[in-house]
XYZ file of C-alpha atoms in Angstrom:
313
model
C 26.995 3.180 -3.583
C 24.613 5.179 -4.675
C 25.909 7.786 -1.888
C 28.621 8.063 -4.015
C 31.185 5.152 -4.877
C 30.306 4.348 -8.232
C 31.745 5.417 -11.881
C 29.475 7.978 -12.347
C 30.890 10.122 -9.406
C 28.085 11.491 -7.802
C 25.372 10.451 -5.169
C 22.104 9.718 -7.266
C 19.236 9.788 -5.833
C 16.788 7.038 -5.278
C 13.308 6.841 -3.563
C 11.831 3.108 -2.119
C 8.277 2.243 -2.953
C 6.515 -0.660 -1.278
C 3.349 -2.890 -1.300
C 3.786 -2.614 1.826
C 3.019 -0.562 5.021
C 0.790 -0.449 8.099
C 2.976 2.283 10.141
C 3.683 5.448 9.520
C 6.664 6.011 7.417
C 8.640 7.754 10.250
C 9.040 4.972 11.824
C 9.130 2.928 9.378
C 12.120 4.805 8.334
C 14.094 5.059 11.857
C 13.572 1.225 11.419
C 15.388 1.064 7.759
C 17.490 3.416 8.958
C 19.031 1.150 11.446
C 18.741 -2.049 9.555
C 20.776 -0.503 7.072
C 23.333 1.599 9.115
C 22.072 4.687 5.512
C 19.910 7.448 7.235
C 16.328 6.939 4.788
C 13.983 9.998 4.897
C 10.479 9.972 4.414
C 10.416 11.577 1.763
C 12.259 8.817 0.106
C 9.764 6.445 1.207
C 6.095 5.377 -0.681
C 4.469 3.070 1.155
C 1.357 2.005 0.281
C -1.598 4.526 1.736
C 1.020 7.010 1.463
C -1.170 8.130 -1.687
C -3.994 8.890 0.584
C -2.624 12.421 1.601
C -3.221 13.729 -0.913
C -6.501 13.626 -1.778
C -9.042 11.100 0.233
C -7.268 12.617 3.793
C -8.590 16.058 2.309
C -11.863 15.075 1.214
C -12.446 13.126 5.009
C -10.687 14.890 6.712
C -13.871 15.587 9.265
C -16.423 13.112 8.040
C -16.192 9.108 9.503
C -14.596 6.722 7.922
C -13.260 3.030 8.661
C -8.981 2.080 8.195
C -8.482 -1.878 8.348
C -5.356 -4.013 8.509
C -2.129 -3.628 10.461
C -2.378 -4.812 14.412
C -3.948 -3.372 16.905
C -5.063 0.468 16.090
C -1.303 1.594 14.029
C -3.347 1.849 10.856
C -5.210 4.579 12.931
C -2.496 6.343 13.908
C -1.055 6.689 11.210
C -4.770 7.622 9.166
C -4.665 10.171 12.271
C -1.207 11.975 11.023
C -2.577 11.586 6.753
C -5.190 13.819 9.056
C -8.271 11.437 9.360
C -9.681 13.265 12.148
C -12.734 10.675 12.768
C -10.761 6.801 11.265
C -12.204 3.430 13.234
C -10.988 -0.222 12.949
C -12.887 -2.537 13.293
C -11.859 -3.984 16.513
C -14.025 -0.985 18.119
C -17.115 -1.622 16.388
C -16.122 -5.024 18.195
C -15.650 -2.901 21.672
C -18.561 -1.661 20.252
C -20.278 -4.626 19.669
C -18.816 -8.029 20.575
C -21.339 -9.721 18.709
C -20.932 -8.099 14.934
C -18.442 -11.244 14.840
C -19.608 -13.980 17.943
C -16.752 -16.179 16.195
C -13.564 -13.525 17.592
C -13.521 -12.573 22.103
C -10.771 -9.341 22.064
C -8.139 -10.063 23.542
C -6.674 -7.555 25.896
C -4.406 -5.695 23.718
C -7.669 -5.521 20.699
C -9.554 -4.283 23.514
C -6.539 -2.200 25.325
C -6.348 -0.430 21.798
C -10.539 0.249 20.765
C -12.253 2.518 20.900
C -15.557 1.936 23.362
C -17.011 5.921 23.712
C -18.249 5.361 19.750
C -22.234 4.880 19.107
C -21.918 3.056 15.146
C -25.392 2.757 15.186
C -24.925 6.765 15.117
C -22.232 7.588 13.303
C -22.629 6.707 9.672
C -19.194 5.669 7.150
C -18.313 7.475 4.016
C -15.293 5.492 3.412
C -13.562 2.801 3.453
C -9.629 2.336 3.229
C -7.758 -0.830 3.994
C -4.905 0.527 3.940
C -2.903 -2.817 4.633
C -3.087 -6.528 5.011
C -6.323 -7.512 7.668
C -5.851 -9.999 10.509
C -9.072 -11.341 10.548
C -10.275 -11.773 7.244
C -13.736 -12.547 8.748
C -14.137 -9.608 10.626
C -13.661 -7.286 8.352
C -14.849 -8.840 5.354
C -17.959 -9.207 7.988
C -17.814 -4.945 7.985
C -16.964 -4.072 5.190
C -20.298 -5.790 3.568
C -22.005 -4.059 7.458
C -20.891 -0.778 6.280
C -21.444 -1.040 1.981
C -24.731 -2.684 2.642
C -26.991 0.128 4.808
C -24.717 2.713 3.369
C -22.965 3.910 5.959
C -24.623 2.099 9.475
C -23.444 -1.048 10.283
C -26.514 -2.828 11.450
C -28.328 -0.431 9.768
C -31.008 -1.236 6.967
C -29.941 -2.075 3.426
C -32.623 0.625 2.563
C -29.442 3.157 2.006
C -31.780 5.885 0.698
C -30.686 8.219 4.212
C -27.291 8.608 2.379
C -27.206 9.445 -1.033
C -23.566 8.790 -2.045
C -22.217 5.625 -1.685
C -19.609 4.365 0.474
C -16.512 4.981 -1.077
C -13.875 2.169 -0.902
C -10.128 2.142 -1.223
C -7.338 -0.851 -1.292
C -3.603 -0.018 -1.393
C -2.415 -2.920 -2.105
C -2.732 -5.683 -4.936
C -0.338 -8.664 -4.328
C -1.864 -11.503 -4.799
C 1.107 -12.792 -2.794
C 3.536 -11.770 -0.883
C 7.500 -13.178 0.008
C 7.779 -13.739 4.173
C 10.564 -16.131 6.159
C 7.954 -18.932 4.715
C 9.102 -20.899 2.601
C 6.430 -20.400 -0.197
C 4.439 -17.080 -0.777
C 1.529 -15.896 0.802
C -1.783 -14.108 0.091
C -1.738 -10.499 0.181
C -3.941 -7.897 0.616
C -4.718 -8.812 -3.160
C -6.175 -11.517 -2.246
C -8.219 -10.164 0.783
C -10.673 -7.811 -2.247
C -11.270 -11.103 -3.885
C -11.830 -13.057 -1.096
C -13.737 -9.665 0.176
C -15.529 -9.139 -3.595
C -16.898 -12.688 -3.935
C -18.059 -12.576 -0.355
C -20.167 -9.346 -1.713
C -20.980 -10.863 -5.024
C -22.694 -13.867 -3.163
C -24.183 -12.544 0.114
C -25.955 -9.865 -2.211
C -26.847 -11.802 -5.812
C -25.294 -9.002 -7.679
C -23.662 -10.146 -10.587
C -20.759 -7.450 -10.537
C -17.662 -6.391 -7.696
C -19.104 -3.596 -5.482
C -16.938 -0.668 -7.182
C -13.671 0.166 -5.228
C -10.264 2.392 -6.168
C -6.820 0.121 -6.270
C -3.368 2.171 -5.834
C -0.735 -0.015 -4.999
C 2.122 -0.957 -7.609
C 2.035 -2.358 -10.633
C -1.115 0.860 -11.122
C -0.543 3.718 -13.080
C -1.913 6.129 -10.132
C 0.985 5.060 -7.698
C 3.557 5.290 -10.691
C 2.717 8.740 -11.640
C 2.030 9.632 -7.667
C 5.928 8.584 -7.025
C 7.208 10.101 -10.466
C 5.479 13.568 -7.991
C 7.212 12.729 -5.110
C 9.704 11.969 -7.048
C 10.409 15.109 -8.808
C 9.247 17.474 -5.433
C 12.559 14.959 -3.948
C 14.993 16.755 -6.326
C 13.962 19.928 -6.544
C 14.499 19.370 -2.557
C 17.923 17.908 -3.461
C 19.072 20.951 -6.208
C 17.516 23.586 -5.470
C 15.405 24.277 -8.907
C 13.059 21.977 -11.141
C 15.342 20.924 -14.110
C 14.437 17.474 -17.066
C 13.279 14.308 -15.219
C 15.775 11.895 -14.697
C 15.325 8.110 -16.555
C 14.041 6.396 -13.163
C 14.935 2.916 -13.433
C 12.707 0.072 -10.790
C 14.050 -2.658 -9.485
C 12.311 -5.260 -7.756
C 11.171 -8.948 -7.100
C 7.333 -9.153 -7.807
C 6.738 -9.394 -11.509
C 3.376 -8.982 -11.070
C 3.933 -4.740 -9.452
C 7.480 -4.241 -9.365
C 8.106 -4.816 -12.538
C 4.620 -4.135 -14.405
C 4.350 -1.213 -12.445
C 7.794 -0.315 -14.520
C 6.650 -1.241 -17.816
C 3.032 0.638 -17.520
C 4.676 4.363 -16.328
C 7.709 3.727 -19.458
C 10.324 2.993 -16.813
C 13.285 0.303 -17.455
C 12.597 -2.583 -14.832
C 14.857 -4.712 -12.801
C 14.051 -8.599 -11.853
C 15.856 -9.224 -8.685
C 15.864 -13.392 -7.865
C 16.246 -12.604 -4.264
C 12.732 -12.519 -3.445
C 8.577 -12.923 -5.516
C 10.005 -14.294 -7.980
C 11.938 -17.843 -8.999
C 13.345 -18.312 -12.029
C 13.129 -22.160 -11.489
C 9.731 -21.694 -12.572
C 9.530 -20.527 -15.494
C 9.863 -16.517 -17.955
C 8.155 -13.848 -15.782
C 4.329 -13.184 -16.360
C 5.649 -9.576 -17.175
C 8.956 -8.979 -19.331
C 12.177 -7.117 -17.513
C 14.901 -4.841 -19.426
C 17.254 -6.513 -17.561
C 17.230 -9.648 -14.345
C 19.393 -9.712 -12.026
C 21.035 -12.405 -8.954
C 20.261 -9.584 -5.939
C 19.657 -5.631 -5.903
C 23.602 -5.316 -5.844
C 24.411 -6.539 -9.516
C 20.781 -4.557 -10.263
C 22.404 -1.270 -9.148
C 25.536 -2.157 -10.764
C 23.963 -2.996 -13.894
C 21.610 -0.156 -14.295
C 25.227 3.063 -13.352
C 26.829 0.460 -16.562
C 24.055 1.244 -18.944
C 23.797 5.408 -17.663
C 27.963 5.234 -18.469
C 27.543 3.681 -21.520
C 24.800 6.058 -22.964
C 26.760 8.660 -21.649
C 29.931 7.936 -23.448
C 27.767 7.556 -26.346
C 26.276 10.539 -26.397
C 27.211 12.871 -29.173
């Protein structure tokens, strides 16, 4: 339908914007292309952590950082592809010193994916990036607390004078819940952030949360980044800068998709095939329109644009 078989009669550019991640954009696009039977290019696909390719990949290119989430060392591979040359995982930390989290023993697959040539007592971590949903919350919360409280040295003293700048903490996905094959929504990275901050406050006695940066829908930073990527994509297609088009966001999560679109000034269409269940009452954020599924949503947006073009002077 977006490829030209529509009432408007031309190809309609689109991006896929997700709070998911954990693997590289090219790998994800290959899977989607195979599943959908439509070619999806990395220039059309934005994951929660794609935004890190801009400022942070340059800022921390040569500095040790901790990257969290996903399976085994997948997020390390993603980070290295972004330009982070010294990206480490909590599995690396466990391989260095298993006593950092004695409640877990590394599996053969985890041990095989871990780097064992790093002495973290001599490696100051400059930043922590939660790329994707962590698999072992206990381990990851413990290591983050160790890093933040010691100024970057895991196992170091809580006296952080050896590192002047505080360790930067970045979360890429604020979703508290998400939809899986299970009949009820599951806890997401947003829940992990809440758990970490609660533990941090309890163990430090702080009344405030550790300062952090939050990306992902519905943040303004992610919508602004999306518009930049869309502008580049349109220029690649049409070869010149033109008037920025009206944007329609189609999504199933009122808290991320609809709230994000509303903040950005886009039209928002809430579908009933994911997180949102209309039987539970009205959505927490009001969309421009509701539709049963993505196809109905796209048809509604096309019809609206066709009506507007016919009524324009």
